[in-house]
Tab-separated table of C-alpha atoms and ligand atoms in Angstrom:
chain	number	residue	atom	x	y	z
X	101	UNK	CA	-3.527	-18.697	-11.954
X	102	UNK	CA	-5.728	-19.288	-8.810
X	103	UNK	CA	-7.433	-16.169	-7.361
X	104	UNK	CA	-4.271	-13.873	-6.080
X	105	UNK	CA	-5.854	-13.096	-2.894
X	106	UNK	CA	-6.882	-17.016	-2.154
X	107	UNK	CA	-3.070	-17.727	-2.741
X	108	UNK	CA	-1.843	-14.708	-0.849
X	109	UNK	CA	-3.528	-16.261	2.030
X	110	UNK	CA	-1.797	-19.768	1.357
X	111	UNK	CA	1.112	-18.165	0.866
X	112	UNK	CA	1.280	-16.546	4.212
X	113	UNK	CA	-0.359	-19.238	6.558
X	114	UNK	CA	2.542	-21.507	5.115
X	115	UNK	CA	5.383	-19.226	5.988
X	116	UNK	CA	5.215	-18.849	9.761
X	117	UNK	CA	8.742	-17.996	9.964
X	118	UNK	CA	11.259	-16.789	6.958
X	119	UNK	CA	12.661	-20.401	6.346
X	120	UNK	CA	9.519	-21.085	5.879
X	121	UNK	CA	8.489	-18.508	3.443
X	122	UNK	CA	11.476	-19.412	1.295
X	123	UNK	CA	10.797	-22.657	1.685
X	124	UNK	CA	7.675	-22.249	0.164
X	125	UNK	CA	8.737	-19.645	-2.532
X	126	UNK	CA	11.747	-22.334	-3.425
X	127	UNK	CA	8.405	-25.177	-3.649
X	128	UNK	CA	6.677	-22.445	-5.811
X	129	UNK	CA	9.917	-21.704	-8.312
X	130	UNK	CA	10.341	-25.499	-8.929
X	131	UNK	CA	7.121	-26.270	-9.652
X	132	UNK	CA	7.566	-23.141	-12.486
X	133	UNK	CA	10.626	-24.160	-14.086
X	134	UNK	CA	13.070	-22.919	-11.352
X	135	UNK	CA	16.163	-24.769	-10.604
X	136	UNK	CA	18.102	-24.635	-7.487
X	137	UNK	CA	21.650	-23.384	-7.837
X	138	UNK	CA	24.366	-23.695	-5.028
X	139	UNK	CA	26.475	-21.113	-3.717
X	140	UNK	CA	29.816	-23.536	-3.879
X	141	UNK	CA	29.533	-24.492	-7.193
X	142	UNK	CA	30.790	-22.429	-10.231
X	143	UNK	CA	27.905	-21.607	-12.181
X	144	UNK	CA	27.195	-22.247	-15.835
X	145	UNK	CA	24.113	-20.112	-17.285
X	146	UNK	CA	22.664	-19.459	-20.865
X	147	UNK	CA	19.560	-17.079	-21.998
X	148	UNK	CA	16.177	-18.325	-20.206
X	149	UNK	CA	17.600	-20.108	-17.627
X	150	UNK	CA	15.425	-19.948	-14.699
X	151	UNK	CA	17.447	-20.543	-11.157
X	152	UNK	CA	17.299	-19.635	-7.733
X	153	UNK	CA	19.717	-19.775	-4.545
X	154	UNK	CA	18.900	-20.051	-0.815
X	155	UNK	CA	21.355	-18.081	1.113
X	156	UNK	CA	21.098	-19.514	5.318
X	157	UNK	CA	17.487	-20.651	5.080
X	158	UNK	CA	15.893	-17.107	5.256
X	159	UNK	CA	17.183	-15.229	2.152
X	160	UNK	CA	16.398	-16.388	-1.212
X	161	UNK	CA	17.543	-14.779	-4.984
X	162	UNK	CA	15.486	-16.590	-8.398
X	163	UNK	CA	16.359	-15.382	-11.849
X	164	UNK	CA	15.729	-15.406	-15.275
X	165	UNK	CA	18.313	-14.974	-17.831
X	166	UNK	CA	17.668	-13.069	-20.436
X	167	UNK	CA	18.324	-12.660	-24.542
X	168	UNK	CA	21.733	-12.046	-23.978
X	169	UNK	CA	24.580	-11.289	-21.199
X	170	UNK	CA	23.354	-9.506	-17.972
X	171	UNK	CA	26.173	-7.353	-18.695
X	172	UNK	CA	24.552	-5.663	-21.909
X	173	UNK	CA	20.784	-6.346	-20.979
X	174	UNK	CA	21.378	-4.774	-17.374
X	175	UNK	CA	19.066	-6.304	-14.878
X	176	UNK	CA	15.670	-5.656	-13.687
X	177	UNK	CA	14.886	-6.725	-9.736
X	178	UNK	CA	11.973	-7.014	-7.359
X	179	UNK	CA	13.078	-7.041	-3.819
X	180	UNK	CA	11.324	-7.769	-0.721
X	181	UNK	CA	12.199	-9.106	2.981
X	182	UNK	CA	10.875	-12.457	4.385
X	183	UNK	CA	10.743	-11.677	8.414
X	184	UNK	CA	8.448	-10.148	10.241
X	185	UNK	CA	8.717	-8.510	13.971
X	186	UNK	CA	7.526	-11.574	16.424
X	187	UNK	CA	9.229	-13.280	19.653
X	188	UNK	CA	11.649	-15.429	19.495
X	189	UNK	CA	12.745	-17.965	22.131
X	190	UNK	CA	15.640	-18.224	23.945
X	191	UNK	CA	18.623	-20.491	24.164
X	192	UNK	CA	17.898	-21.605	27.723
X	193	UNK	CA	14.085	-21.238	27.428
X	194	UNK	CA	12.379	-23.225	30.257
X	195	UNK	CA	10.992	-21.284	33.368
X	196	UNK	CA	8.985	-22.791	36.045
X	197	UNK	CA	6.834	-20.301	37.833
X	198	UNK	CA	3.939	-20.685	40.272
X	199	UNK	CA	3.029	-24.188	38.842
X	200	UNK	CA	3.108	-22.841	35.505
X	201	UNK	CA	5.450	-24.389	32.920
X	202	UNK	CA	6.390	-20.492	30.663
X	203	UNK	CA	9.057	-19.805	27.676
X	204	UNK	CA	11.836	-17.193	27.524
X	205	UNK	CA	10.998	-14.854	24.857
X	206	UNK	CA	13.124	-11.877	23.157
X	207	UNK	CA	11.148	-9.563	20.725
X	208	UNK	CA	12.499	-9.295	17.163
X	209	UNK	CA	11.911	-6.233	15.195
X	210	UNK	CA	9.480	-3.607	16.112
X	211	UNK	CA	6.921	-5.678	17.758
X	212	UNK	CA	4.127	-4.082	18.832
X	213	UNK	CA	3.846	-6.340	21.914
X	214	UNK	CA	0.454	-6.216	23.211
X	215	UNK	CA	-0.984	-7.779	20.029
X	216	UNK	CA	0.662	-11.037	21.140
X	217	UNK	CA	-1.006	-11.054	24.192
X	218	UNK	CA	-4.666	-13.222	24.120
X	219	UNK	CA	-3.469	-14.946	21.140
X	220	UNK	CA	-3.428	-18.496	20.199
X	221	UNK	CA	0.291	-19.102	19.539
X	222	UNK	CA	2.209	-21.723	18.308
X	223	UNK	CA	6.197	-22.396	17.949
X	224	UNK	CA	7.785	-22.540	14.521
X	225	UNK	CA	11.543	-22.466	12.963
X	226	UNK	CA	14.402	-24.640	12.924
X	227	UNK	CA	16.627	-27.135	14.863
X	228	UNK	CA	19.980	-28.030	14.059
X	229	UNK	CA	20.643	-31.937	15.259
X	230	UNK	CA	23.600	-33.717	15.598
X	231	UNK	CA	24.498	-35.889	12.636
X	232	UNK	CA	27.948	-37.201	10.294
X	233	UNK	CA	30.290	-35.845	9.073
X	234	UNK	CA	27.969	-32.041	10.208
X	235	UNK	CA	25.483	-31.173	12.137
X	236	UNK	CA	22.076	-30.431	10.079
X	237	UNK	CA	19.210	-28.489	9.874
X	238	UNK	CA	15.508	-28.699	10.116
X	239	UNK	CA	12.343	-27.170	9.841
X	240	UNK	CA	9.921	-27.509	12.162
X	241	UNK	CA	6.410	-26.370	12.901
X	242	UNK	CA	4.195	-27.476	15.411
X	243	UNK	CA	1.211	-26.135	13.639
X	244	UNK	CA	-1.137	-25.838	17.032
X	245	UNK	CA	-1.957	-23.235	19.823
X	246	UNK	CA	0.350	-24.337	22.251
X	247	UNK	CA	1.259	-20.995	24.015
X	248	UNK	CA	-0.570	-17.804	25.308
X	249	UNK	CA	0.183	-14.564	26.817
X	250	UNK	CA	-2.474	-13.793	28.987
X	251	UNK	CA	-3.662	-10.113	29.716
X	252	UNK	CA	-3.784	-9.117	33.487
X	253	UNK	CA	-7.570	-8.982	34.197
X	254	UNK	CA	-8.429	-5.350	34.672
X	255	UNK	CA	-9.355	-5.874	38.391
X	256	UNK	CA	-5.592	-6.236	39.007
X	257	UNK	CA	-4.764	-2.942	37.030
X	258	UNK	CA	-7.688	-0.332	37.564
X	259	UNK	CA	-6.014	2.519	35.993
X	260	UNK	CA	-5.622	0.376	32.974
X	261	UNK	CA	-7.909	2.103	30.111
X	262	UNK	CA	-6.925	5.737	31.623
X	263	UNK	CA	-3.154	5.326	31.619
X	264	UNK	CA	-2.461	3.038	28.921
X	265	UNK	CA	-0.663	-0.653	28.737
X	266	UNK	CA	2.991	-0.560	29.760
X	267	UNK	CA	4.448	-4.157	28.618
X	268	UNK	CA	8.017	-4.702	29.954
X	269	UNK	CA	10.169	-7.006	27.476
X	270	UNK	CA	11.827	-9.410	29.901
X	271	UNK	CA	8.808	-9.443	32.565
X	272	UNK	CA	5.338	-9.762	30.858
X	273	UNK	CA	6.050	-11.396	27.719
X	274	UNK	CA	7.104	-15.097	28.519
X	275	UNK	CA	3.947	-17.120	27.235
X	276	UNK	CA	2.495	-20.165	29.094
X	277	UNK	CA	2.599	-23.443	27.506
X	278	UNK	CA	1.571	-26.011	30.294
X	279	UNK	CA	0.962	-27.090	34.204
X	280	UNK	CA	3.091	-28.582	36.154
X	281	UNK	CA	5.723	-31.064	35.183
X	282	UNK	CA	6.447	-30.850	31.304
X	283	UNK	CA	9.749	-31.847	29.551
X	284	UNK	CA	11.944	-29.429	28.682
X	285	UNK	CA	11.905	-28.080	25.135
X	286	UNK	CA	14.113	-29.633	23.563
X	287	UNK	CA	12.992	-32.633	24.778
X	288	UNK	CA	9.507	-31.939	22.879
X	289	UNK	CA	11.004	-30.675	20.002
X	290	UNK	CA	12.550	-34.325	19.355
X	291	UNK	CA	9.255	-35.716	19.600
X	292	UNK	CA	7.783	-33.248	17.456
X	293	UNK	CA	10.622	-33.841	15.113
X	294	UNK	CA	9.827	-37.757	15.665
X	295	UNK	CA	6.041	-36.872	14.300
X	296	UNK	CA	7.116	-34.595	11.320
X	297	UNK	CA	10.136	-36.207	10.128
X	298	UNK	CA	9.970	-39.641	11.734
X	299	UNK	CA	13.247	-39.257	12.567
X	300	UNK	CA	14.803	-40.439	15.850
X	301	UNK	CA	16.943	-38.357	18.000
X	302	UNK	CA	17.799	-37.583	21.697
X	303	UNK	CA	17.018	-34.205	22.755
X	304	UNK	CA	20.725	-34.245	23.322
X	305	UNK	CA	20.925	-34.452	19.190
X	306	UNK	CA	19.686	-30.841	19.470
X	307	UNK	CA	22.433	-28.559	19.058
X	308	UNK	CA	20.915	-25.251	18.600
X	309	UNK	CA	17.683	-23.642	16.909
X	310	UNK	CA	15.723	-20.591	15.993
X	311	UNK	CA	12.268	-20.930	17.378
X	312	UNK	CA	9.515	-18.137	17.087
X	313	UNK	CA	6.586	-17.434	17.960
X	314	UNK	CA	2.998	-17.583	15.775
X	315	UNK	CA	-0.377	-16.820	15.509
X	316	UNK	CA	-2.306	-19.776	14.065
X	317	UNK	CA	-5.509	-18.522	13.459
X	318	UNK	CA	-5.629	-19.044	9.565
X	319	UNK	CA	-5.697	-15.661	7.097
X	320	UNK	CA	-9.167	-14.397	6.454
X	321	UNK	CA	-10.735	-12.320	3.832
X	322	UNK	CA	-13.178	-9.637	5.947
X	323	UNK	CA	-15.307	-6.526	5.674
X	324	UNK	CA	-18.598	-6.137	4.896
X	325	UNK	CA	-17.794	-6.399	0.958
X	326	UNK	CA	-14.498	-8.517	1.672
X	327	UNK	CA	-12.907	-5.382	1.463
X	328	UNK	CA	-10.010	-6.281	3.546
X	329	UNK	CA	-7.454	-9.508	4.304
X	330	UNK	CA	-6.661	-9.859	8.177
X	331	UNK	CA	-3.363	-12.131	8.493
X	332	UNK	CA	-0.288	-12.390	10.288
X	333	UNK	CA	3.028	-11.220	8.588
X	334	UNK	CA	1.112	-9.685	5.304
X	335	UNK	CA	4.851	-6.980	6.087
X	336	UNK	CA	6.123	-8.285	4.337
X	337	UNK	CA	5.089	-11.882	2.963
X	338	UNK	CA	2.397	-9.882	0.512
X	339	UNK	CA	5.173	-8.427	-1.248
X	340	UNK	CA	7.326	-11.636	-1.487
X	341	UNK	CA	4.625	-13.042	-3.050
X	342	UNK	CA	3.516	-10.094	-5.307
X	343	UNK	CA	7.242	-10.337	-6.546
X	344	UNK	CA	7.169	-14.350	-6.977
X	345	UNK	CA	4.045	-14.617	-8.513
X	346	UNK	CA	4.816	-11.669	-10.828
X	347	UNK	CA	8.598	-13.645	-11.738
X	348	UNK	CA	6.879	-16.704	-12.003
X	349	UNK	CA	3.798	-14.978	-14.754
X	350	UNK	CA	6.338	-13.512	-16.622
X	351	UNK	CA	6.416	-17.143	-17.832
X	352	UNK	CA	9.634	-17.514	-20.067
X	353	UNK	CA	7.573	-17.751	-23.753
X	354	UNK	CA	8.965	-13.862	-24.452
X	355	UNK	CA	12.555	-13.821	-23.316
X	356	UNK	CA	13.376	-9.826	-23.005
X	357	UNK	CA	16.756	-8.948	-23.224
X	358	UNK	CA	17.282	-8.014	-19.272
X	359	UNK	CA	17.806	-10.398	-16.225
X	360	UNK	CA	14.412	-10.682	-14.226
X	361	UNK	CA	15.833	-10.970	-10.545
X	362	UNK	CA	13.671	-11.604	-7.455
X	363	UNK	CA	15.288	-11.098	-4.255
X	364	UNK	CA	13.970	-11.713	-0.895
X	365	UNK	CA	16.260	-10.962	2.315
X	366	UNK	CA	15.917	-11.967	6.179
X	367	UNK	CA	16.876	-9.827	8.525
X	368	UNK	CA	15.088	-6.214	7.515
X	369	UNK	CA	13.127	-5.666	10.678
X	370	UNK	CA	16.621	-5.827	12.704
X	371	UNK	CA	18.469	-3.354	10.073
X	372	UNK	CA	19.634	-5.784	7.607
X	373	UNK	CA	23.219	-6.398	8.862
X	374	UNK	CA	23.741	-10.145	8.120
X	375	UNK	CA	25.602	-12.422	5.994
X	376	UNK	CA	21.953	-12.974	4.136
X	377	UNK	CA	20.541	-9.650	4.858
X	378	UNK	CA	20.366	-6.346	2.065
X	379	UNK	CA	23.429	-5.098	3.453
X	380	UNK	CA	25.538	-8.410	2.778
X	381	UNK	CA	27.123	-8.914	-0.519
X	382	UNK	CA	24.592	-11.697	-1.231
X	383	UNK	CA	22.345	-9.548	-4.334
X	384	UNK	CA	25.921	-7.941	-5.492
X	385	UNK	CA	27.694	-11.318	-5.614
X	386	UNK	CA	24.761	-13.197	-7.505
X	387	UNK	CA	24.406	-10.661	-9.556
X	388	UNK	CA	28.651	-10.745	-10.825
X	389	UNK	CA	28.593	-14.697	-10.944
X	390	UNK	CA	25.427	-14.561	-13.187
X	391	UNK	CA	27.259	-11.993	-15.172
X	392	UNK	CA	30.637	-14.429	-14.872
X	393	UNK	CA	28.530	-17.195	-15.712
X	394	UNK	CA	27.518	-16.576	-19.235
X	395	UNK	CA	29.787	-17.508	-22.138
X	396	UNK	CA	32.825	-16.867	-19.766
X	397	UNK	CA	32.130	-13.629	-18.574
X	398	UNK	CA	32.396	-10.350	-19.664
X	399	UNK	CA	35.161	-7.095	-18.982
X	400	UNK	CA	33.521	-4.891	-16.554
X	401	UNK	CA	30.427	-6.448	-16.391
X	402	UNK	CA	28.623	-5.747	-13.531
X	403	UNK	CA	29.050	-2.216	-14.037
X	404	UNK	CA	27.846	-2.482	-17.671
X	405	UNK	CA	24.693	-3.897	-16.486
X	406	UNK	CA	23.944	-1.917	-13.087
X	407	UNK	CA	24.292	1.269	-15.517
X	408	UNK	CA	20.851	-0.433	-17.159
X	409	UNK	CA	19.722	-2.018	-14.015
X	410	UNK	CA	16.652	-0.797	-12.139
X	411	UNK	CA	15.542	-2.103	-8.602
X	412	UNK	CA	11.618	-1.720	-7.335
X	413	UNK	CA	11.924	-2.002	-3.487
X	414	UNK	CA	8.359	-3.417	-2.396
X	415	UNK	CA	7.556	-3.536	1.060
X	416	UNK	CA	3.976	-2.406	2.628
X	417	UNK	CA	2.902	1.302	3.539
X	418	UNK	CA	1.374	3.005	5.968
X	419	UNK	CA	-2.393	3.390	4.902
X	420	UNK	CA	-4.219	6.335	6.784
X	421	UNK	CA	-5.762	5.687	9.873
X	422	UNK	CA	-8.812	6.680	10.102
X	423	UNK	CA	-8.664	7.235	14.006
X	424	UNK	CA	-5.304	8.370	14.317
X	425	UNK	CA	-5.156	10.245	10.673
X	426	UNK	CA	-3.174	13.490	11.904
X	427	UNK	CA	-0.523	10.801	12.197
X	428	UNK	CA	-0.225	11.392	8.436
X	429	UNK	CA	1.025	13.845	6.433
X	430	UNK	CA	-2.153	16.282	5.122
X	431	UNK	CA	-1.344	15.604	1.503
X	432	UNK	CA	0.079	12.203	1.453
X	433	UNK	CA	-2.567	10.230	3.006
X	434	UNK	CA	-2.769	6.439	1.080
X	435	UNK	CA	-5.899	4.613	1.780
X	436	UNK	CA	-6.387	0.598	1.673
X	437	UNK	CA	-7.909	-0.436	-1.550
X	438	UNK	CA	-7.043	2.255	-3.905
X	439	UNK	CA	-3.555	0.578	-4.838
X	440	UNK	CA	0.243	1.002	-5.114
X	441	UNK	CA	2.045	3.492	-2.983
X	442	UNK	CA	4.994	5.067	-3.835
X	443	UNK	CA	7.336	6.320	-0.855
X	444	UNK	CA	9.547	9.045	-0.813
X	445	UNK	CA	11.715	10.453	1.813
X	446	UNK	CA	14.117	13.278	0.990
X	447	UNK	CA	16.872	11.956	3.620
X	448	UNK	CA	16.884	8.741	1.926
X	449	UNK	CA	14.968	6.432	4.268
X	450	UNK	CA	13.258	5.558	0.951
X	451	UNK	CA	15.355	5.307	-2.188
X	452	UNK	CA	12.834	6.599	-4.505
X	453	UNK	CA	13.417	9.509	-6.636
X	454	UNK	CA	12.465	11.649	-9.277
X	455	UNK	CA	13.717	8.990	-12.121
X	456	UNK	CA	12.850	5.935	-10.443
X	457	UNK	CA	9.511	7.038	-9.296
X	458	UNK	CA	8.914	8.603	-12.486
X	459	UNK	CA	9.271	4.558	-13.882
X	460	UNK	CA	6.744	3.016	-11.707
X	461	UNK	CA	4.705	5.750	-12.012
X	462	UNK	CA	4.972	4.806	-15.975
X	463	UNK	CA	4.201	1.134	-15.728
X	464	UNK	CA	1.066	1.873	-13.360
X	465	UNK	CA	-0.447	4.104	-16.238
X	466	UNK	CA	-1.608	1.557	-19.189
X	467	UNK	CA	-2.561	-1.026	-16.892
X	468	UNK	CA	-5.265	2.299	-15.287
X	469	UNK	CA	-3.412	2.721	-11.720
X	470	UNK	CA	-2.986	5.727	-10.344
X	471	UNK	CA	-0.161	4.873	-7.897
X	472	UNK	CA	-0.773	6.728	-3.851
X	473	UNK	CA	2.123	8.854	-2.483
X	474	UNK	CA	3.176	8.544	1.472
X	475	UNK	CA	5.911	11.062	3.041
X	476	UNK	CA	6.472	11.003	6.627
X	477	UNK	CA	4.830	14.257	8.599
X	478	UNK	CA	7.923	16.421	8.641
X	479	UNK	CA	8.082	16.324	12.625
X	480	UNK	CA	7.887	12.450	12.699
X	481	UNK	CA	10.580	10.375	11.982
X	482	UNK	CA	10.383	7.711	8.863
X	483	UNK	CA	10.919	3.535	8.707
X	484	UNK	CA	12.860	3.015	6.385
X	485	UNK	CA	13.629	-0.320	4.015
X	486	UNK	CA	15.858	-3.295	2.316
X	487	UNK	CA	15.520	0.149	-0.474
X	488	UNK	CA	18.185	2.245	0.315
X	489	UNK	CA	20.042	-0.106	1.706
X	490	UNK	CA	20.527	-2.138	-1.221
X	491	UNK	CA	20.740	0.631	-3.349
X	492	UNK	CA	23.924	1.385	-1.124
X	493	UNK	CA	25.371	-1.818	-1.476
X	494	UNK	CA	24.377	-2.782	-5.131
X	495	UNK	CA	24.568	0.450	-6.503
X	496	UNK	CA	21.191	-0.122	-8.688
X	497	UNK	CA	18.750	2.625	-9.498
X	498	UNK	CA	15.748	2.055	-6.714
X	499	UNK	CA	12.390	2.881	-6.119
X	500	UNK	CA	10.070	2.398	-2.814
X	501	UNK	CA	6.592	1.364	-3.283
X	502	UNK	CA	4.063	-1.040	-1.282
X	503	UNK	CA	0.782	-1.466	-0.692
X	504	UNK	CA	-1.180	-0.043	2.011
X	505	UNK	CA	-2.048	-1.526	5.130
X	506	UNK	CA	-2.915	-0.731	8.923
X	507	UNK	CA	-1.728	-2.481	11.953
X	508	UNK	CA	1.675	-2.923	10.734
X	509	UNK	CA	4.144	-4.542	12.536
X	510	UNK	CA	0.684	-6.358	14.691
X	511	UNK	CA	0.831	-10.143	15.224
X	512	UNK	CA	-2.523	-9.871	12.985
X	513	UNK	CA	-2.104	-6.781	10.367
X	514	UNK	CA	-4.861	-5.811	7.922
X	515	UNK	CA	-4.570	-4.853	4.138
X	516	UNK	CA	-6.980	-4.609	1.247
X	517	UNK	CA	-7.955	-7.203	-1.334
X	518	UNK	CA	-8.640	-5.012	-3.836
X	519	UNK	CA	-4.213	-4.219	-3.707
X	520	UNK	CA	-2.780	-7.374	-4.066
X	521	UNK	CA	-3.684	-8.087	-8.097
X	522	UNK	CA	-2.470	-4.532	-9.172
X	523	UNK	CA	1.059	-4.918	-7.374
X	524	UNK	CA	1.389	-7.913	-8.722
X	525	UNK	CA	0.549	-6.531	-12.437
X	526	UNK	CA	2.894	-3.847	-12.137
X	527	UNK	CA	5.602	-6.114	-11.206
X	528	UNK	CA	5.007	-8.633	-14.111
X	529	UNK	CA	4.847	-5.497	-16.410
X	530	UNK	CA	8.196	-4.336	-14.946
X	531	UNK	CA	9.564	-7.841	-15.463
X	532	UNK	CA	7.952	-8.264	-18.379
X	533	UNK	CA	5.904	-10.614	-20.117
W	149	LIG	ZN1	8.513	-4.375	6.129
């Protein structure tokens, strides 16, 4: 395997968007083994059959069979989500002000908006065309800084550094992508679709899309000692790709006798409520079928095997802050670098609990990790994850764990190198092989 942080980096600066980053995870399965299975087909599966489904572009579910029916090996699943808070454009998106040609944005997740601002930003997603007998879909990516949105220069806000930034939404975040008389959008998306795809169409042929916003200045290694990895997106692409790379070592030479399941959702930063997200029935529903699937099913399977099912929720923590660190709770204070975190929150924001952390906590100890604890300071309220939510909707045994990083939820976030190998060790131990 190439160097895990070198491909983390890859990994991220191909997946501007969550089609993309299941696009690239569905490149990354095939070229392991993985075949692609469609929802509308009845599936047929045996032990050490290696498939994976794409639910709506953003949500994708591999898996391994194992020894013998899912319904007496139980299953054993990695989950992680595939969006990331950015700004997404609008249906009607072309504004015209003061000679400026600008975009109508509308912030996804929990953006923290001034990071977008003084940012070399491009446009990336997917357009739905015209076409026989159905309209289609495709990806698209225009790969350079075509947008910005500038900062006010301080002379126009004196009071700036004293009183702090207040961004307004609808007012201060459309970016500027050109003088004067431009096209509209859709008109340069068919030309942009022309250069990609070499595909002709009429920006008529465009139907509908999801476009987003990006920051293409490439993922770095940094720090003195390359401590640390600045990138866009690292919540929560690092953990889709801890999860994918640990599936995809597992390697199929040692077939144990669970399911190894890797599910990545869209839709966590808005509250997972979507016909792909970790509240739909999409995990549940794969999970039956592959349970139907083998040697014609079996009587109450799917509770058979959640009974023996186990589900590691990864998605990144908060790391102290050195500058902010009363923003932590005194004893639970993770720090970037020193590994795995597991999270626990006694209302359930975070599914972990005695049992389930008690297993991770078990497969960190031969391979020498001594996994971090966060809580949330008692007075502060807590994020939560696809965790409990999928433990809600499943019914599967969870734990929460990540690894640390700063500047969460930042168009550019910051984690540590020396994290991203032991997640993905602990995952392949946990999956086995
Ligand atoms: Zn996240």
């Amino acid at each position: 395997m190439s160097d895990p942080v070198v491909d983390l980096l890859s990994f991220i600066d191909r997946s501007p968007t969550p089609y993309h980053a299941v696009a690239e995870s569905a490149r990354r399965l095939e070229a392991a083994g993985y075949q692609a299975l469609s929802e509308d087909e009845v599936w047929d599966l045996e032990p050490g059959d290696q498939r994976y489904l794409v639910r709506h572009e953003g949500s994708l579910i591999a898996f391994q069979i194992g020894a013998v029916s899912p319904a007496n090996g139980g299953f054993r699943i990695v989950g992680a989500h595939t969006d990331s808070p950015n700004l997404r454009i609008k249906p009607r998106p072309d504004i015209d002000a003061d000679g400026y040609r600008q975009l109508g944005v509308e912030p996804y997740g929990g953006s923290l908006l001034h990071t977008w601002l003084d940012r070399d930003l491009s446009l990336a997603g997917r357009v739905t065309l015209r076409g026989e007998p159905e309209p289609h879909t495709l990806l698209i990516d225009f790969a350079r800084p075509i947008l910005r949105i500038p900062n006010l220069a301080i002379h126009l806000q004196r009071e700036l550094n004293k009183k702090g930034l207040k961004l307004n939404a609808q007012q201060h975040m459309a970016p500027i992508f050109g003088l004067g008389e431009i096209p509209p959008l859709r008109e340069l998306l068919v030309s942009e679709l022309h250069v990609q795809n070499q595909i002709e169409v009429d920006a008529s042929d465009v139907l509908a899309f999801d476009l987003m916003t990006y920051d293409v200045q490439p993922s770095v290694v940094s720090g003195l000692r390359g401590e640390f990895i600045h990138a866009a997106r690292l919540d929560n692409l690092a953990s889709c790709h801890a999860g994918l790379t640990a599936l995809i070592g597992a390697g199929s030479a040692t077939l144990p006798q669970y399911t190894r399941v890797v599910a990545l959702y869209d839709h966590e930063e808005v509250g997972s409520r979507s016909a792909q997200g970790a509240a739909s029935p999409l995990l549940a529903g794969a999970l039956e079928r592959s349970i139907c699937a083998f040697e014609g099913g079996e009587p109450q399977g799917l509770e058979r095997a959640l009974s023996r099912s186990t589900l590691i929720s990864v998605d990144m923590a908060h790391a102290v802050h050195p500058n902010y660190a009363d923003r932590h709770e005194p004893q639970h204070r993770p720090v970037v670098g020193r590994g795995p975190v597991i999270k626990t929150n006694a209302n359930q924001s975070y599914a972990s609990d005695a049992q389930t952390a008690g297993l991770f906590a078990g497969l960190c100890s031969p391979l020498g990790i001594e996994p971090q604890h966060f809580v949330s300071r008692s007075d502060l309220g807590c994020g939560s994850t696809i965790g409990p939510i999928t433990a809600a909707r499943v019914g599967v045994r969870t734990v929460d764990v990540g690894n640390p990083m700063l500047s969460m939820h930042s168009c550019r976030e910051m984690a540590g190198t020396a994290d991203v190998e032991p997640m993905i060790d602990v995952l392949r131990s946990f999956l086995g092989g």
